[in-house]
PDB file of C-alpha atoms in Angstrom:
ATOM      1  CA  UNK A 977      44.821 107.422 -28.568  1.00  0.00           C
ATOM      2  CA  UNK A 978      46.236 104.072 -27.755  1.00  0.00           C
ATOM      3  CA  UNK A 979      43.626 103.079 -25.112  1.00  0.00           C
ATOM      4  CA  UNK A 980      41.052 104.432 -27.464  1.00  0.00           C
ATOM      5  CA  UNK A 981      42.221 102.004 -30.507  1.00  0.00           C
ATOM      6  CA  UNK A 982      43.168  99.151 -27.898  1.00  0.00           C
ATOM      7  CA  UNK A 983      39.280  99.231 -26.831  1.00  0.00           C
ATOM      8  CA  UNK A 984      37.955  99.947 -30.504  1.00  0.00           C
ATOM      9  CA  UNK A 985      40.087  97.067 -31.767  1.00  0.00           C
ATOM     10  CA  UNK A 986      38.930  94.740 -29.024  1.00  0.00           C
ATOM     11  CA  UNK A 987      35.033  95.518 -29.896  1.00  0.00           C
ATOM     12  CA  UNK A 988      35.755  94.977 -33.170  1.00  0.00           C
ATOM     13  CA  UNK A 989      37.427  91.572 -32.123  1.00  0.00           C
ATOM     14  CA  UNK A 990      34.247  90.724 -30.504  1.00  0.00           C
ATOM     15  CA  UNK A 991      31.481  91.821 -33.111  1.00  0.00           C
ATOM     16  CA  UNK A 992      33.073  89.341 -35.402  1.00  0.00           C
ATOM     17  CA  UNK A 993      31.593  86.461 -33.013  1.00  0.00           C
ATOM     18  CA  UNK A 994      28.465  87.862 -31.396  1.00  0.00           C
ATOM     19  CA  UNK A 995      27.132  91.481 -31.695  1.00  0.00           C
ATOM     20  CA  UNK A 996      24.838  92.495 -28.250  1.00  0.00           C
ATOM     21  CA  UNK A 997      21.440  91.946 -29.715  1.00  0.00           C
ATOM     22  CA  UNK A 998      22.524  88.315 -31.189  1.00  0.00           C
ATOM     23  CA  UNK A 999      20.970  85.512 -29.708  1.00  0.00           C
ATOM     24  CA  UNK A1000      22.928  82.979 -27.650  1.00  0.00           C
ATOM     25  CA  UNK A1001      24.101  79.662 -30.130  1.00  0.00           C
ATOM     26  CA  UNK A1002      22.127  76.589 -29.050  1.00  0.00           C
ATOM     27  CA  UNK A1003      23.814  74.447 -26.807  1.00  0.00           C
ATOM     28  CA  UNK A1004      24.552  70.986 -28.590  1.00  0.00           C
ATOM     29  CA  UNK A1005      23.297  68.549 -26.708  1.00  0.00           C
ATOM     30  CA  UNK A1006      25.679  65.570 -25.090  1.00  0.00           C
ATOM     31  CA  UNK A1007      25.652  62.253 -25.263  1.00  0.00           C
ATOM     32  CA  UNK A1008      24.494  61.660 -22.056  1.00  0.00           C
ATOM     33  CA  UNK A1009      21.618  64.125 -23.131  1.00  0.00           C
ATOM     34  CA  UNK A1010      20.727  61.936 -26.402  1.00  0.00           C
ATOM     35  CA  UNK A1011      20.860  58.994 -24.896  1.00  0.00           C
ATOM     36  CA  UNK A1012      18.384  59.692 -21.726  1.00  0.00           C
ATOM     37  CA  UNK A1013      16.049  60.830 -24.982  1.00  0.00           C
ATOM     38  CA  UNK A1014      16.587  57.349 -26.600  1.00  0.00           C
ATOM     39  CA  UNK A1015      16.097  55.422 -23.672  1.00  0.00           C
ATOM     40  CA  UNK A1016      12.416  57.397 -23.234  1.00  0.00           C
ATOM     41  CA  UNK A1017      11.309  56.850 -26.569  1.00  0.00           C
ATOM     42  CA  UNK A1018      12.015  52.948 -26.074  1.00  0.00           C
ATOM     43  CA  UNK A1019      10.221  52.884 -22.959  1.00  0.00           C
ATOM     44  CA  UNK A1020       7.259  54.657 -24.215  1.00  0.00           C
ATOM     45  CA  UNK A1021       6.864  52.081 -27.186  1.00  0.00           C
ATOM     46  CA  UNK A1022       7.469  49.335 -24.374  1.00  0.00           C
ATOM     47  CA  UNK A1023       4.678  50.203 -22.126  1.00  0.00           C
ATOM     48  CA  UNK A1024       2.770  50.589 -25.404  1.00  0.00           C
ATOM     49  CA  UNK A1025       3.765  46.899 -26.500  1.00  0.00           C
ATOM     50  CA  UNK A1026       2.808  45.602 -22.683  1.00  0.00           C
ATOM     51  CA  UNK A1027      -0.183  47.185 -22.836  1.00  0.00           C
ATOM     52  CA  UNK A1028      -1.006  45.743 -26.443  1.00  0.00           C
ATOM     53  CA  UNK A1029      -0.134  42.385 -25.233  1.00  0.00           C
ATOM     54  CA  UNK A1030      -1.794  42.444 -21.579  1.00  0.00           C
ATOM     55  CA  UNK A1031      -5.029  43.410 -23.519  1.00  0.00           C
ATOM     56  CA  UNK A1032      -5.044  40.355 -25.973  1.00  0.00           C
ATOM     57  CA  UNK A1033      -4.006  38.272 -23.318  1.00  0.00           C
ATOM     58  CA  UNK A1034      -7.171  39.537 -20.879  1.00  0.00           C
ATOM     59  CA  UNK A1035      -9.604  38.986 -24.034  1.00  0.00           C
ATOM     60  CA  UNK A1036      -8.201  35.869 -24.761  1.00  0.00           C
ATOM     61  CA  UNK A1037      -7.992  34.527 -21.024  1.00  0.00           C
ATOM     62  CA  UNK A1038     -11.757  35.458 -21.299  1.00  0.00           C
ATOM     63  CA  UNK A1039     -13.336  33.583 -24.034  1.00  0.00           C
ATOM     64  CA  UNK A1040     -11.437  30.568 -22.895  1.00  0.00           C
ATOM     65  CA  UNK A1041     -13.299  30.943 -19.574  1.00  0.00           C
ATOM     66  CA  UNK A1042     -16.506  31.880 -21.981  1.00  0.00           C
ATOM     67  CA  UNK A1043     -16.118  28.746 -24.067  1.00  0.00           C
ATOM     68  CA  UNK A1044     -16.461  26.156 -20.985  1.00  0.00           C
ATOM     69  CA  UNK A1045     -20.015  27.460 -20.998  1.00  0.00           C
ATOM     70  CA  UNK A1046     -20.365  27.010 -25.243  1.00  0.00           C
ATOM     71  CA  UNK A1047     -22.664  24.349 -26.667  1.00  0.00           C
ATOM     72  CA  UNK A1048     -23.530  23.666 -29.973  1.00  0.00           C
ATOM     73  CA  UNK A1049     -26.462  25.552 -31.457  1.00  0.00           C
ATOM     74  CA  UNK A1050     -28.297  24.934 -35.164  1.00  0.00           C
ATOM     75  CA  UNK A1051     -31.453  26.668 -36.679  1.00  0.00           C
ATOM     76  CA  UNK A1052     -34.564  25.271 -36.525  1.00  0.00           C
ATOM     77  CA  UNK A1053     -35.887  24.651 -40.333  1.00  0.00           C
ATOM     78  CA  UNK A1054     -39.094  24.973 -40.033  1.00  0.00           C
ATOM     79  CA  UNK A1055     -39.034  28.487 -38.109  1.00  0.00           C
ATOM     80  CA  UNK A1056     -36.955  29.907 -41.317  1.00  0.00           C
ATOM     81  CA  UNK A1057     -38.806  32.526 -43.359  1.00  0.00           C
ATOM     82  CA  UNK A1058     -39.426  31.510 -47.015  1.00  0.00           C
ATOM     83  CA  UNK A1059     -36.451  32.878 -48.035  1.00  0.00           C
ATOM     84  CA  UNK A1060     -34.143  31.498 -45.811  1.00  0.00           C
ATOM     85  CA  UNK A1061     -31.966  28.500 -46.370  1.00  0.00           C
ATOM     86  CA  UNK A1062     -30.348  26.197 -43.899  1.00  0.00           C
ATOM     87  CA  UNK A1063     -27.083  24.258 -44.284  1.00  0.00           C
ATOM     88  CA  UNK A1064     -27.799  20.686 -43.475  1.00  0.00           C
ATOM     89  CA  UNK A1065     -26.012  20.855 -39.812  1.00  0.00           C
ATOM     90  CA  UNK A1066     -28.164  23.906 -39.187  1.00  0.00           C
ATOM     91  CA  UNK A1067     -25.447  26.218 -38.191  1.00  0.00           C
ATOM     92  CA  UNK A1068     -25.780  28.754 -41.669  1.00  0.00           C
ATOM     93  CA  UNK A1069     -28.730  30.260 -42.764  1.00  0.00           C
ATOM     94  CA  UNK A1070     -28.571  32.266 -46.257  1.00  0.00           C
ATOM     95  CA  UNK A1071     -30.830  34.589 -47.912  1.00  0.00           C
ATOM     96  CA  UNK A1072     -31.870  35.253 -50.841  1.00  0.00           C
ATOM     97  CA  UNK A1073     -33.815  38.130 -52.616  1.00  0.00           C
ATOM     98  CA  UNK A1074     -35.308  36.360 -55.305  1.00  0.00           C
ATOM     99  CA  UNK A1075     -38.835  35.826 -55.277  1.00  0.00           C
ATOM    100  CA  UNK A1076     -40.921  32.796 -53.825  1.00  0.00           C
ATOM    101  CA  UNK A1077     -42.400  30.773 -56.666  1.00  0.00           C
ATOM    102  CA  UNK A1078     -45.645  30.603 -57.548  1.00  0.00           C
ATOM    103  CA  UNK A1079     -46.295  27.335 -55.687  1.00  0.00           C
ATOM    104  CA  UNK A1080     -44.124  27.024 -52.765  1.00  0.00           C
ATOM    105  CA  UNK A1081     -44.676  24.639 -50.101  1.00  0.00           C
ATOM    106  CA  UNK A1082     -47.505  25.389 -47.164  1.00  0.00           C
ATOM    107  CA  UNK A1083     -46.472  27.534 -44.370  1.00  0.00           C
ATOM    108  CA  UNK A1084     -45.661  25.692 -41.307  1.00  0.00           C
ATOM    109  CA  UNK A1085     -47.057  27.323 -38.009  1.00  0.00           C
ATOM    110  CA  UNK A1086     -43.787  28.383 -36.910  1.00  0.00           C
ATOM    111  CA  UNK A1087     -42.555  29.684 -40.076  1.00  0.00           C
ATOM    112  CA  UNK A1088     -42.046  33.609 -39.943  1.00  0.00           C
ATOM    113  CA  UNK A1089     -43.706  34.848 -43.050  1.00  0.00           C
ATOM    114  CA  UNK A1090     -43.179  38.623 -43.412  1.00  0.00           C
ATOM    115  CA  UNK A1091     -40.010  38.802 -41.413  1.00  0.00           C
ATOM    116  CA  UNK A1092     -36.661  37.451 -42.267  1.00  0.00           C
ATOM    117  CA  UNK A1093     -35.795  35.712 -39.132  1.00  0.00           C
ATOM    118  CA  UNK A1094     -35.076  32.110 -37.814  1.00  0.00           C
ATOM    119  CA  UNK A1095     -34.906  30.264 -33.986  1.00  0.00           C
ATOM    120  CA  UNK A1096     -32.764  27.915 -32.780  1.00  0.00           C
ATOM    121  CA  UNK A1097     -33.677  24.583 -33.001  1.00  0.00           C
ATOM    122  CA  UNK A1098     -33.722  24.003 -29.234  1.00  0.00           C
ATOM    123  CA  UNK A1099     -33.477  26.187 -26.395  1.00  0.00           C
ATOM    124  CA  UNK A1100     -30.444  27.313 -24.581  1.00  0.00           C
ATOM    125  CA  UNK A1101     -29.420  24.148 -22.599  1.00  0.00           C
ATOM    126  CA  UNK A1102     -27.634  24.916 -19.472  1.00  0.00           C
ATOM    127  CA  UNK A1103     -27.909  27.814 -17.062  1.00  0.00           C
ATOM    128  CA  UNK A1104     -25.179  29.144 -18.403  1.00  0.00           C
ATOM    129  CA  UNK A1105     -24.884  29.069 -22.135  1.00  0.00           C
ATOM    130  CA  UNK A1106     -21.962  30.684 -25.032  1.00  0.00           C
ATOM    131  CA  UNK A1107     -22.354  30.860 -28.609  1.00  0.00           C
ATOM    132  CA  UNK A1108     -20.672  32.805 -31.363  1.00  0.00           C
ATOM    133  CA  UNK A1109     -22.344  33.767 -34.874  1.00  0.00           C
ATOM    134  CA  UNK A1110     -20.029  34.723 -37.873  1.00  0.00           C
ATOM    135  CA  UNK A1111     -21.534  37.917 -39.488  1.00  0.00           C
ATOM    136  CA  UNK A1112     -18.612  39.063 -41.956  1.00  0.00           C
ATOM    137  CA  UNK A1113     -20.428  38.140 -44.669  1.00  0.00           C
ATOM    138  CA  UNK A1114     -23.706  40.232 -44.065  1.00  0.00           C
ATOM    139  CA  UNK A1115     -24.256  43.719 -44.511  1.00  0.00           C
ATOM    140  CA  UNK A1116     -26.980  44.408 -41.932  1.00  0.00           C
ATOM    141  CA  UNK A1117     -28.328  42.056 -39.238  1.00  0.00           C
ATOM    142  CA  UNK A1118     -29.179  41.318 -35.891  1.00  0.00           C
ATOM    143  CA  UNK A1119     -28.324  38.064 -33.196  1.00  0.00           C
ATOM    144  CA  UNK A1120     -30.381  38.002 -30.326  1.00  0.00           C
ATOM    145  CA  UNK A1121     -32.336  35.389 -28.276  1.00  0.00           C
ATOM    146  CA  UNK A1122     -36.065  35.204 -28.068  1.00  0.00           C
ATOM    147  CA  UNK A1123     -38.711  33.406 -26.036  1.00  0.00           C
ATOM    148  CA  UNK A1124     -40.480  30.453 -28.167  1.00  0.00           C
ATOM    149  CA  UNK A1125     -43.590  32.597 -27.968  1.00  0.00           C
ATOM    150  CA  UNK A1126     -42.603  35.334 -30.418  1.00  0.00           C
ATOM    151  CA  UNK A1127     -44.887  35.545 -32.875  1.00  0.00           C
ATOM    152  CA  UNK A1128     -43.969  34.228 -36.043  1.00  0.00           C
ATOM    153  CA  UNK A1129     -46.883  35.727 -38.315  1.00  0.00           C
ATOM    154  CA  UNK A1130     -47.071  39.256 -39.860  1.00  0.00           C
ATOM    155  CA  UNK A1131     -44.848  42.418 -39.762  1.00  0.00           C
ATOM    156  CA  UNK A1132     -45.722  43.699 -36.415  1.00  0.00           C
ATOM    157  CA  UNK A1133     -43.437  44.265 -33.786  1.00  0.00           C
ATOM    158  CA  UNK A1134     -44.116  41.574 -32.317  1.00  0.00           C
ATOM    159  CA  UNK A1135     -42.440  39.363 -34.569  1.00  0.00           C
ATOM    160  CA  UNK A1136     -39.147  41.256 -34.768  1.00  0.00           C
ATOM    161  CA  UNK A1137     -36.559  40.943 -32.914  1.00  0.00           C
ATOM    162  CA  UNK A1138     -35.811  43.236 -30.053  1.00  0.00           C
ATOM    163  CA  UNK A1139     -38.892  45.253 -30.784  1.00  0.00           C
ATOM    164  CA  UNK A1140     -41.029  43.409 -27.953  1.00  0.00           C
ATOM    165  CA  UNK A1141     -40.821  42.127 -24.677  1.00  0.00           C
ATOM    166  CA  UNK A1142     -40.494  38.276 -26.096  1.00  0.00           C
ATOM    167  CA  UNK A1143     -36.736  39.523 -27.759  1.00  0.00           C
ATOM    168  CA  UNK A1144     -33.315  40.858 -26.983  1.00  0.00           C
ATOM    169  CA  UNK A1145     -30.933  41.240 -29.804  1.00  0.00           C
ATOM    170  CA  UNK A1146     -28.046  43.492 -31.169  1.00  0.00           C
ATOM    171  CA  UNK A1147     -28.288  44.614 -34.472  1.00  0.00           C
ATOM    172  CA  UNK A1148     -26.187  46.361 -37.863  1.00  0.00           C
ATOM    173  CA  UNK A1149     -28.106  48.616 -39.858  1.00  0.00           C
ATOM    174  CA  UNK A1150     -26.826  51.057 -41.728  1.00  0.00           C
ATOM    175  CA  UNK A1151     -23.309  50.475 -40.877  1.00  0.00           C
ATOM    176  CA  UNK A1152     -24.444  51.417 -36.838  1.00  0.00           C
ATOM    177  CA  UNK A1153     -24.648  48.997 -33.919  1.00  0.00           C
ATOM    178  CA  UNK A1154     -27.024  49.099 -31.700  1.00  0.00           C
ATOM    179  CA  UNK A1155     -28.501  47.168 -29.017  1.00  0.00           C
ATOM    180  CA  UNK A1156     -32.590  46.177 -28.643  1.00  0.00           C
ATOM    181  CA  UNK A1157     -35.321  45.014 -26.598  1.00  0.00           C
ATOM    182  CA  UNK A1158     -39.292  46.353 -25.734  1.00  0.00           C
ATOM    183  CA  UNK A1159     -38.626  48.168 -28.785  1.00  0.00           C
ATOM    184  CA  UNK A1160     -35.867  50.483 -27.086  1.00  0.00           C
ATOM    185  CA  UNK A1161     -32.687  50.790 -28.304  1.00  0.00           C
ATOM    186  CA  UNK A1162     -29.524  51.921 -27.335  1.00  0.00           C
ATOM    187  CA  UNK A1163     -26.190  52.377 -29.611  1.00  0.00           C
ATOM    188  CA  UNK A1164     -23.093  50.665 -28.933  1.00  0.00           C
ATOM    189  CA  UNK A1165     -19.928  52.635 -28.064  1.00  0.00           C
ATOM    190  CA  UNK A1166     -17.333  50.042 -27.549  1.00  0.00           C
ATOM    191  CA  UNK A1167     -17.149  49.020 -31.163  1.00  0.00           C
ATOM    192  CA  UNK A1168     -14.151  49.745 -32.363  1.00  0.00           C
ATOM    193  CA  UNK A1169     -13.234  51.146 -36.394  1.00  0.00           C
ATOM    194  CA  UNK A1170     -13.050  47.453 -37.869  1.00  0.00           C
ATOM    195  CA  UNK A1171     -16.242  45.977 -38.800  1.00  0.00           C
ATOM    196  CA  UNK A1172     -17.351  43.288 -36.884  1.00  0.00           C
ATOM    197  CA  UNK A1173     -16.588  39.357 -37.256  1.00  0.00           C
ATOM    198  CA  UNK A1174     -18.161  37.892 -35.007  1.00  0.00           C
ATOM    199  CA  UNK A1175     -20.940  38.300 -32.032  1.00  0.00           C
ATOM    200  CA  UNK A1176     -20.482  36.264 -29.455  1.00  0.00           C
ATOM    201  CA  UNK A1177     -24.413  35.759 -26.850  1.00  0.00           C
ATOM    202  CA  UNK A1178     -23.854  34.980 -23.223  1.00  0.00           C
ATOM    203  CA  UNK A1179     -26.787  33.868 -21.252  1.00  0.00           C
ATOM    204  CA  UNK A1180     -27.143  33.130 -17.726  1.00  0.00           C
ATOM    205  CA  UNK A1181     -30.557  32.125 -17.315  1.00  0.00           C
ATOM    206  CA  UNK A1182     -31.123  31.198 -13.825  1.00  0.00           C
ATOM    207  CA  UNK A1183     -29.769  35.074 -13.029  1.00  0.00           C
ATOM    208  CA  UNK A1184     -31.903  36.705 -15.715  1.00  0.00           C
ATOM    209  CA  UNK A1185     -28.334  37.884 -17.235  1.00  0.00           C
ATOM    210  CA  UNK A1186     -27.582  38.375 -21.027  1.00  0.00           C
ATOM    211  CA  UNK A1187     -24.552  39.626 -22.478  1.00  0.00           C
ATOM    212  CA  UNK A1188     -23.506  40.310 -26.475  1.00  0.00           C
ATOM    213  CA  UNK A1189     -19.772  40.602 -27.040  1.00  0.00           C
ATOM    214  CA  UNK A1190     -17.474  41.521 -30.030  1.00  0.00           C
ATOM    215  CA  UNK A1191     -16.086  37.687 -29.883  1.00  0.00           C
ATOM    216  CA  UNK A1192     -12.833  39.165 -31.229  1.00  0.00           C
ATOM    217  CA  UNK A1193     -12.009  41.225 -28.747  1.00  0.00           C
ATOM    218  CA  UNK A1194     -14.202  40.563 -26.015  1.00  0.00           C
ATOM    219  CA  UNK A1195     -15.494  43.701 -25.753  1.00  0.00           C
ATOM    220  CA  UNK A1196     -19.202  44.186 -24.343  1.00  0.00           C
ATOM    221  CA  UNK A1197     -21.380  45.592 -27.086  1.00  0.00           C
ATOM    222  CA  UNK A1198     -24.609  45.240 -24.764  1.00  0.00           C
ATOM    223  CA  UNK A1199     -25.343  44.493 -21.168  1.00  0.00           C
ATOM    224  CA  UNK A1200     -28.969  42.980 -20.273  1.00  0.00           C
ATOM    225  CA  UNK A1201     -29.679  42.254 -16.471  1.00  0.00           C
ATOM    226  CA  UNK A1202     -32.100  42.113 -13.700  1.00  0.00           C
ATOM    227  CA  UNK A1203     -31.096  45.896 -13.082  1.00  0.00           C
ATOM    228  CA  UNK A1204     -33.638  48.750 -14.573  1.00  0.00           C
ATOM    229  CA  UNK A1205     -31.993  50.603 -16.988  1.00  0.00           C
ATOM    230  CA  UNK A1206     -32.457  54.263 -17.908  1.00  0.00           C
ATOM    231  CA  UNK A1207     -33.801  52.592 -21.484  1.00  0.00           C
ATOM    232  CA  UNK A1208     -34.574  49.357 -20.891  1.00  0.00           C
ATOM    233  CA  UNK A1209     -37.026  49.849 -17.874  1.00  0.00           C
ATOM    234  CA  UNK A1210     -37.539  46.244 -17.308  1.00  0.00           C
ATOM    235  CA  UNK A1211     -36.108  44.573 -14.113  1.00  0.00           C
ATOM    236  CA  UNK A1212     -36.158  40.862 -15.539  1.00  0.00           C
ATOM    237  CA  UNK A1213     -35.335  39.177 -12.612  1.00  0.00           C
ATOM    238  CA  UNK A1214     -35.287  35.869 -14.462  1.00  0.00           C
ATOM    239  CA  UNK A1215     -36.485  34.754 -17.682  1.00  0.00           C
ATOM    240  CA  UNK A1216     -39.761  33.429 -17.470  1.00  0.00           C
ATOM    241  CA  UNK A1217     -40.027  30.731 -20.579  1.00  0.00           C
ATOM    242  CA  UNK A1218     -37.381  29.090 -22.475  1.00  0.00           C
ATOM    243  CA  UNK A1219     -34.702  31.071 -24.600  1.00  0.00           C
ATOM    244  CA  UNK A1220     -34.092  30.418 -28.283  1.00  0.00           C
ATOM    245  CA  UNK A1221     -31.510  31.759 -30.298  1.00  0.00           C
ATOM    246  CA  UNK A1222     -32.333  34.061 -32.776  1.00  0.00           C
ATOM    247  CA  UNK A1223     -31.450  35.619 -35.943  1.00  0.00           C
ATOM    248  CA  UNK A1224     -32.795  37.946 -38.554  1.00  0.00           C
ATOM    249  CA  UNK A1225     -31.895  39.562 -41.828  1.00  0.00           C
ATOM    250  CA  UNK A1226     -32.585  43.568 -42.216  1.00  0.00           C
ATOM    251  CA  UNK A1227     -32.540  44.986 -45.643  1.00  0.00           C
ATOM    252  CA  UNK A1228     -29.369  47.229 -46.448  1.00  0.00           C
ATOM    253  CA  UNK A1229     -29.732  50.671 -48.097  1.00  0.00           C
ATOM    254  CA  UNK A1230     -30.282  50.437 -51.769  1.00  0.00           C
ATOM    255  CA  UNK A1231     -27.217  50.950 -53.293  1.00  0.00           C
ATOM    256  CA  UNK A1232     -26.280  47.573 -51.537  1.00  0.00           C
ATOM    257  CA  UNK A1233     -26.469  44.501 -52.356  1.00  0.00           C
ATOM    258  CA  UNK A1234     -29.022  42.586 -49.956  1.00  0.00           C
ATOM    259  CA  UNK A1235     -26.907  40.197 -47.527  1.00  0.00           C
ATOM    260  CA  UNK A1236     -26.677  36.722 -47.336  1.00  0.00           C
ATOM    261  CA  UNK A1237     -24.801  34.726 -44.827  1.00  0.00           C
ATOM    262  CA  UNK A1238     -25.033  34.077 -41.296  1.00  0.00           C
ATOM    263  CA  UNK A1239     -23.227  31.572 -39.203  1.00  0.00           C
ATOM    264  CA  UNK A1240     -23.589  29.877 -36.478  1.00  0.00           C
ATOM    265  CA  UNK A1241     -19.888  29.015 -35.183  1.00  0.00           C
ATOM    266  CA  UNK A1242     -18.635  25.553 -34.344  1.00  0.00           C
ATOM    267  CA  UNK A1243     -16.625  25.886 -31.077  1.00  0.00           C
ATOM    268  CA  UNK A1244     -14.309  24.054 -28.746  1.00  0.00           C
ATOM    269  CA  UNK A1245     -13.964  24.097 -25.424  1.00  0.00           C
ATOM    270  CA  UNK A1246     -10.429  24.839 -23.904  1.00  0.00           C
TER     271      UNK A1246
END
């Protein structure tokens, strides 16, 4: 009877802390333990910081070596369609939707008169030319280069940009990017969720080379070479006439309102 109450007592003891079916109490962890966690968590956000940093510092590190090739670039007047208006330096062009008056001035032969586009005032300069234009303030667009031979009369193809052989351009409509030329297009993955500021047009013209960036990031939005493309089935292997910037306004779904600034950035080289 003694061993009998000795053992019941001593299960009893041991049911007040832990019955057999009970799971085990988690194990607290140490300090050592909390402070190996710690010490991961900081690193993680570290690398995430270096990475941040070693990315702004590549983009930036690039346009500086992008801008030794800038020069200055303004829009030729007299190639603006009717309802296009130049700043006096040349570098914005506006739009407007209101109609053309009754009696507007003649039509000068390399007015566009159907399409809403405008050419530099002189070609690209060097073989190796950089220029930024400021598109924040429009809702749909597109920044190219084109040769001088574009046609400038009617709405054809022809005198659009990127929709002929004469063109290459990039292009917002409809709140998508995409990237034109021979009337092929392709969209434009690298953009990333912000909208873009600015579109920054490389051109190496003795190479037959074009290349459009996001000039705030220096992402590639489009690459144009002597290579044939899946798309663009042209091998250019150089540019065969003189290249002109280009711009053009595209008309925004109706619930917008239609756009109206474009700009043609001032820039310094490093």
């Amino acid at each position: 009877m003694r061993w009998f109450s000795l053992s019941h007592g001593l299960r009893s003891y041991r049911g007040r802390w832990r019955t057999p079916d009970s799971p085990l109490s988690p194990k607290k962890p140490d300090a050592s333990e909390q402070e190996i966690r710690l010490n991961e968590e900081r690193f993680e956000r570290l690398l995430k910081t270096l990475s941040s940093i070693s990315k702004n510092l590549r983009a930036q590190l690039q346009r500086k070596t992008l801008l030794l090739d800038s020069c200055p670039m303004a829009i030729d007047k007299q190639t603006c369609h009717g309802q296009i208006a130049v700043t006096s330096e040349g570098r914005g062009v506006f739009f407007s939707g209101a109609a053309r008056p009754a009696r507007s001035a003649p039509e000068h032969p390399l007015q566009f008169d159907k399409v809403c586009c405008a050419l530099g005032r002189s070609p690209v300069p060097t073989a190796q030319s950089y220029w930024e234009v400021d598109v924040r303030c429009c809702a749909a667009w597109a920044v190219g280069v084109a040769y001088g031979s574009l046609e400038r009369k009617g709405r054809d193809k022809g005198a659009k940009l990127g929709r002929n052989r004469n063109s290459w351009c990039v292009e917002l409509r409809n709140g998508r990017l995409s990237a034109w030329h021979n009337d092929r297009h392709v969209a434009c993955q690298s953009v990333g969720q912000t909208p873009l500021g600015k579109v920054g047009v490389w051109v190496n013209y003795n190479k037959g080379q074009l290349m459009f960036y996001d000039a705030d990031t220096m992402v590639v939005l489009q690459r144009f070479s002597a290579a044939v493309t899946q798309v663009f089935d042209r091998a250019h292997h150089q540019f065969t006439e003189p290249l002109y910037p280009a711009v053009r306004f595209l008309k925004p779904p109706e619930n917008q309102m239609w756009p109206n600034h474009l700009e043609l950035c001032h820039l310094n080289a490093p």
